[in-house]
Amino acid sequence: MGVAPGRDAANVSARARRILGVDPGSIVTGWGVVEAAGGCLRYVAHGTIVSSAAESQETRLQRIYRGLTEALSVYSPDGISLERVFFARNAQSTLKLGQARGVALLAAALNQVKAYEYSAAEIKMAVVGYGHATKEQVQMMVASLLSIPAELGTDPADALAAAICHLHRQAFESRVARALARPLGARRRDRS
């Protein structure tokens, strides 16, 4: 899998949130870890779990499970983020993608990590600002947002985009909750 060294959970500040993004696929599964602290995103690591088309589906799913379990163990994320199921034209491809997603969700559940799911349009909107962005646009924006100098493959870029989407959504929901928790009089003064 090629897990790059990163900071362990003990070194992560109490305020930092770390998310493992996953782009499941039966041949290539991308993963990426992003951390948010103080309103800033920080790249931690990314990689791919690659299988051969000649391998049985059971072997490929086992490889995905082991790779994601290793990433969960090494990077100790607070949650995983992945794309919601979509329906493709090819039923066989949809089934295999669903199985890979199921393995990712199982790895999270067995490692007691919460899973968050977003539509492809939500993820693209969070990263590029356009829900119908191309894979190349997502790659470019992820590399730019996280200051990744090396070329980023589409699978890890999509995984990192899923992590960024969740961290943006979490920050937004936190700001809304804080605003609603303030007394009504203070909110009215802020508007004037």
Short mmCIF file of N, CA and C in Angstrom, two decimals, residues 85-177:
data_model
loop_
_atom_site.label_atom_id
_atom_site.label_comp_id
_atom_site.label_asym_id
_atom_site.label_seq_id
_atom_site.Cartn_x
_atom_site.Cartn_y
_atom_site.Cartn_z
N VAL A 85 -23.29 6.20 -2.94
CA VAL A 85 -23.51 5.31 -4.08
C VAL A 85 -24.19 6.08 -5.21
N PHE A 86 -23.72 5.80 -6.41
CA PHE A 86 -24.38 6.34 -7.59
C PHE A 86 -24.70 5.16 -8.48
N PHE A 87 -25.55 5.37 -9.43
CA PHE A 87 -25.93 4.28 -10.32
C PHE A 87 -25.30 4.51 -11.68
N ALA A 88 -24.53 3.56 -12.11
CA ALA A 88 -23.84 3.64 -13.40
C ALA A 88 -24.68 2.91 -14.45
N ARG A 89 -24.30 3.09 -15.67
CA ARG A 89 -25.00 2.40 -16.76
C ARG A 89 -24.75 0.90 -16.72
N ASN A 90 -23.55 0.53 -16.27
CA ASN A 90 -23.16 -0.87 -16.23
C ASN A 90 -23.46 -1.43 -14.84
N ALA A 91 -24.43 -2.34 -14.75
CA ALA A 91 -24.85 -2.90 -13.47
C ALA A 91 -23.70 -3.65 -12.78
N GLN A 92 -22.88 -4.34 -13.56
CA GLN A 92 -21.75 -5.09 -12.99
C GLN A 92 -20.75 -4.14 -12.32
N SER A 93 -20.46 -3.00 -12.96
CA SER A 93 -19.55 -2.01 -12.38
C SER A 93 -20.13 -1.41 -11.10
N THR A 94 -21.44 -1.13 -11.12
CA THR A 94 -22.10 -0.57 -9.94
C THR A 94 -22.03 -1.55 -8.79
N LEU A 95 -22.24 -2.82 -9.06
CA LEU A 95 -22.18 -3.85 -8.03
C LEU A 95 -20.79 -3.93 -7.42
N LYS A 96 -19.76 -3.95 -8.25
CA LYS A 96 -18.38 -4.03 -7.75
C LYS A 96 -18.00 -2.79 -6.95
N LEU A 97 -18.43 -1.62 -7.41
CA LEU A 97 -18.17 -0.39 -6.67
C LEU A 97 -18.88 -0.44 -5.31
N GLY A 98 -20.11 -0.91 -5.31
CA GLY A 98 -20.86 -1.04 -4.05
C GLY A 98 -20.17 -1.98 -3.07
N GLN A 99 -19.58 -3.05 -3.59
CA GLN A 99 -18.86 -3.98 -2.71
C GLN A 99 -17.62 -3.31 -2.11
N ALA A 100 -16.89 -2.56 -2.93
CA ALA A 100 -15.70 -1.86 -2.43
C ALA A 100 -16.09 -0.81 -1.39
N ARG A 101 -17.19 -0.09 -1.62
CA ARG A 101 -17.69 0.88 -0.65
C ARG A 101 -18.07 0.18 0.64
N GLY A 102 -18.72 -0.98 0.51
CA GLY A 102 -19.12 -1.75 1.69
C GLY A 102 -17.92 -2.16 2.53
N VAL A 103 -16.84 -2.54 1.87
CA VAL A 103 -15.62 -2.91 2.59
C VAL A 103 -15.05 -1.69 3.31
N ALA A 104 -15.09 -0.52 2.68
CA ALA A 104 -14.60 0.70 3.32
C ALA A 104 -15.44 1.02 4.55
N LEU A 105 -16.75 0.89 4.43
CA LEU A 105 -17.64 1.15 5.57
C LEU A 105 -17.41 0.12 6.67
N LEU A 106 -17.17 -1.13 6.30
CA LEU A 106 -16.88 -2.18 7.28
C LEU A 106 -15.57 -1.89 8.02
N ALA A 107 -14.54 -1.49 7.29
CA ALA A 107 -13.25 -1.16 7.91
C ALA A 107 -13.44 -0.04 8.93
N ALA A 108 -14.23 0.97 8.57
CA ALA A 108 -14.49 2.07 9.50
C ALA A 108 -15.24 1.57 10.73
N ALA A 109 -16.29 0.80 10.51
CA ALA A 109 -17.11 0.31 11.64
C ALA A 109 -16.29 -0.57 12.58
N LEU A 110 -15.50 -1.48 12.03
CA LEU A 110 -14.72 -2.38 12.88
C LEU A 110 -13.58 -1.67 13.60
N ASN A 111 -13.20 -0.49 13.10
CA ASN A 111 -12.17 0.31 13.76
C ASN A 111 -12.80 1.46 14.56
N GLN A 112 -14.12 1.40 14.73
CA GLN A 112 -14.89 2.37 15.51
C GLN A 112 -14.65 3.81 15.06
N VAL A 113 -14.69 4.00 13.74
CA VAL A 113 -14.52 5.31 13.14
C VAL A 113 -15.81 5.64 12.39
N LYS A 114 -16.35 6.82 12.62
CA LYS A 114 -17.60 7.22 11.97
C LYS A 114 -17.38 7.46 10.48
N ALA A 115 -18.36 7.07 9.68
CA ALA A 115 -18.30 7.26 8.23
C ALA A 115 -19.27 8.36 7.82
N TYR A 116 -18.84 9.19 6.87
CA TYR A 116 -19.64 10.29 6.34
C TYR A 116 -19.70 10.12 4.83
N GLU A 117 -20.89 10.30 4.25
CA GLU A 117 -21.05 10.11 2.82
C GLU A 117 -21.61 11.38 2.17
N TYR A 118 -21.08 11.69 0.99
CA TYR A 118 -21.49 12.88 0.24
C TYR A 118 -21.67 12.50 -1.22
N SER A 119 -22.54 13.22 -1.90
CA SER A 119 -22.71 12.98 -3.33
C SER A 119 -21.49 13.51 -4.07
N ALA A 120 -21.29 13.02 -5.28
CA ALA A 120 -20.17 13.48 -6.10
C ALA A 120 -20.27 14.99 -6.32
N ALA A 121 -21.48 15.50 -6.54
CA ALA A 121 -21.66 16.93 -6.76
C ALA A 121 -21.29 17.74 -5.52
N GLU A 122 -21.64 17.24 -4.32
CA GLU A 122 -21.28 17.95 -3.08
C GLU A 122 -19.76 18.02 -2.92
N ILE A 123 -19.09 16.92 -3.22
CA ILE A 123 -17.63 16.88 -3.08
C ILE A 123 -16.98 17.85 -4.06
N LYS A 124 -17.43 17.81 -5.31
CA LYS A 124 -16.86 18.72 -6.32
C LYS A 124 -17.14 20.17 -5.98
N MET A 125 -18.34 20.45 -5.49
CA MET A 125 -18.70 21.81 -5.10
C MET A 125 -17.81 22.30 -3.96
N ALA A 126 -17.53 21.45 -3.00
CA ALA A 126 -16.71 21.83 -1.85
C ALA A 126 -15.27 22.13 -2.24
N VAL A 127 -14.77 21.44 -3.27
CA VAL A 127 -13.36 21.58 -3.65
C VAL A 127 -13.17 22.57 -4.80
N VAL A 128 -14.02 22.47 -5.81
CA VAL A 128 -13.84 23.27 -7.02
C VAL A 128 -14.81 24.44 -7.08
N GLY A 129 -15.96 24.31 -6.40
CA GLY A 129 -16.97 25.35 -6.48
C GLY A 129 -17.95 25.13 -7.60
N TYR A 130 -17.88 23.95 -8.22
CA TYR A 130 -18.74 23.60 -9.35
C TYR A 130 -19.04 22.11 -9.25
N GLY A 131 -20.33 21.76 -9.12
CA GLY A 131 -20.74 20.38 -8.91
C GLY A 131 -20.52 19.43 -10.07
N HIS A 132 -20.20 19.98 -11.26
CA HIS A 132 -19.96 19.12 -12.43
C HIS A 132 -18.51 19.24 -12.90
N ALA A 133 -17.60 19.52 -11.98
CA ALA A 133 -16.18 19.68 -12.32
C ALA A 133 -15.62 18.37 -12.88
N THR A 134 -14.60 18.48 -13.70
CA THR A 134 -13.94 17.30 -14.25
C THR A 134 -12.95 16.74 -13.23
N LYS A 135 -12.52 15.51 -13.47
CA LYS A 135 -11.51 14.88 -12.60
C LYS A 135 -10.23 15.71 -12.58
N GLU A 136 -9.88 16.27 -13.72
CA GLU A 136 -8.66 17.07 -13.81
C GLU A 136 -8.77 18.34 -12.95
N GLN A 137 -9.96 18.97 -12.96
CA GLN A 137 -10.17 20.16 -12.15
C GLN A 137 -10.09 19.82 -10.66
N VAL A 138 -10.65 18.67 -10.28
CA VAL A 138 -10.58 18.24 -8.88
C VAL A 138 -9.12 18.00 -8.50
N GLN A 139 -8.37 17.29 -9.35
CA GLN A 139 -6.95 17.04 -9.08
C GLN A 139 -6.20 18.34 -8.85
N MET A 140 -6.40 19.29 -9.75
CA MET A 140 -5.68 20.56 -9.68
C MET A 140 -6.02 21.34 -8.41
N MET A 141 -7.30 21.40 -8.07
CA MET A 141 -7.71 22.15 -6.88
C MET A 141 -7.27 21.48 -5.59
N VAL A 142 -7.33 20.16 -5.53
CA VAL A 142 -6.87 19.44 -4.33
C VAL A 142 -5.39 19.71 -4.13
N ALA A 143 -4.60 19.58 -5.20
CA ALA A 143 -3.16 19.83 -5.10
C ALA A 143 -2.89 21.27 -4.66
N SER A 144 -3.68 22.20 -5.16
CA SER A 144 -3.51 23.61 -4.79
C SER A 144 -3.92 23.87 -3.35
N LEU A 145 -5.09 23.38 -2.95
CA LEU A 145 -5.59 23.60 -1.58
C LEU A 145 -4.67 23.01 -0.53
N LEU A 146 -4.07 21.86 -0.84
CA LEU A 146 -3.23 21.17 0.14
C LEU A 146 -1.74 21.38 -0.09
N SER A 147 -1.39 22.21 -1.07
CA SER A 147 0.02 22.50 -1.40
C SER A 147 0.82 21.23 -1.62
N ILE A 148 0.30 20.36 -2.47
CA ILE A 148 0.98 19.11 -2.80
C ILE A 148 1.77 19.36 -4.08
N PRO A 149 3.10 19.36 -3.99
CA PRO A 149 3.91 19.70 -5.17
C PRO A 149 3.98 18.59 -6.22
N ALA A 150 3.93 17.35 -5.80
CA ALA A 150 4.06 16.24 -6.74
C ALA A 150 2.74 16.02 -7.48
N GLU A 151 2.82 15.38 -8.64
CA GLU A 151 1.61 15.07 -9.40
C GLU A 151 0.74 14.11 -8.60
N LEU A 152 -0.53 14.37 -8.59
CA LEU A 152 -1.48 13.62 -7.80
C LEU A 152 -2.37 12.82 -8.74
N GLY A 153 -2.46 11.51 -8.53
CA GLY A 153 -3.33 10.67 -9.35
C GLY A 153 -4.79 10.95 -9.08
N THR A 154 -5.67 10.54 -9.99
CA THR A 154 -7.10 10.84 -9.83
C THR A 154 -7.71 10.14 -8.62
N ASP A 155 -7.30 8.91 -8.33
CA ASP A 155 -7.91 8.18 -7.21
C ASP A 155 -7.58 8.82 -5.86
N PRO A 156 -6.29 9.10 -5.57
CA PRO A 156 -6.02 9.79 -4.30
C PRO A 156 -6.58 11.22 -4.28
N ALA A 157 -6.62 11.89 -5.43
CA ALA A 157 -7.19 13.24 -5.48
C ALA A 157 -8.67 13.21 -5.11
N ASP A 158 -9.41 12.23 -5.64
CA ASP A 158 -10.82 12.10 -5.30
C ASP A 158 -11.01 11.78 -3.82
N ALA A 159 -10.12 10.96 -3.27
CA ALA A 159 -10.19 10.61 -1.84
C ALA A 159 -9.91 11.84 -0.98
N LEU A 160 -8.88 12.60 -1.33
CA LEU A 160 -8.56 13.82 -0.59
C LEU A 160 -9.70 14.83 -0.71
N ALA A 161 -10.34 14.88 -1.88
CA ALA A 161 -11.48 15.79 -2.08
C ALA A 161 -12.63 15.40 -1.15
N ALA A 162 -12.87 14.11 -0.97
CA ALA A 162 -13.93 13.66 -0.05
C ALA A 162 -13.61 14.09 1.38
N ALA A 163 -12.35 14.00 1.77
CA ALA A 163 -11.94 14.44 3.11
C ALA A 163 -12.13 15.94 3.26
N ILE A 164 -11.71 16.71 2.26
CA ILE A 164 -11.86 18.17 2.30
C ILE A 164 -13.34 18.54 2.40
N CYS A 165 -14.18 17.86 1.63
CA CYS A 165 -15.62 18.13 1.65
C CYS A 165 -16.16 17.97 3.07
N HIS A 166 -15.81 16.89 3.72
CA HIS A 166 -16.31 16.67 5.08
C HIS A 166 -15.80 17.74 6.05
N LEU A 167 -14.53 18.06 5.96
CA LEU A 167 -13.96 19.06 6.86
C LEU A 167 -14.60 20.44 6.64
N HIS A 168 -14.88 20.79 5.39
CA HIS A 168 -15.57 22.06 5.10
C HIS A 168 -16.99 22.02 5.67
N ARG A 169 -17.69 20.92 5.45
CA ARG A 169 -19.07 20.79 5.94
C ARG A 169 -19.09 20.86 7.47
N GLN A 170 -18.15 20.17 8.11
CA GLN A 170 -18.08 20.16 9.57
C GLN A 170 -17.82 21.57 10.11
N ALA A 171 -16.92 22.31 9.48
CA ALA A 171 -16.61 23.68 9.92
C ALA A 171 -17.84 24.58 9.75
N PHE A 172 -18.55 24.44 8.63
CA PHE A 172 -19.74 25.24 8.38
C PHE A 172 -20.82 24.95 9.41
N GLU A 173 -21.08 23.67 9.66
CA GLU A 173 -22.11 23.29 10.63
C GLU A 173 -21.75 23.77 12.03
N SER A 174 -20.48 23.76 12.36
CA SER A 174 -20.03 24.25 13.67
C SER A 174 -20.28 25.75 13.81
N ARG A 175 -19.99 26.51 12.75
CA ARG A 175 -20.24 27.96 12.78
C ARG A 175 -21.73 28.26 12.91
N VAL A 176 -22.56 27.52 12.20
CA VAL A 176 -24.01 27.72 12.28
C VAL A 176 -24.50 27.40 13.69
N ALA A 177 -24.03 26.30 14.26
CA ALA A 177 -24.46 25.92 15.62
C ALA A 177 -24.05 26.97 16.64
#
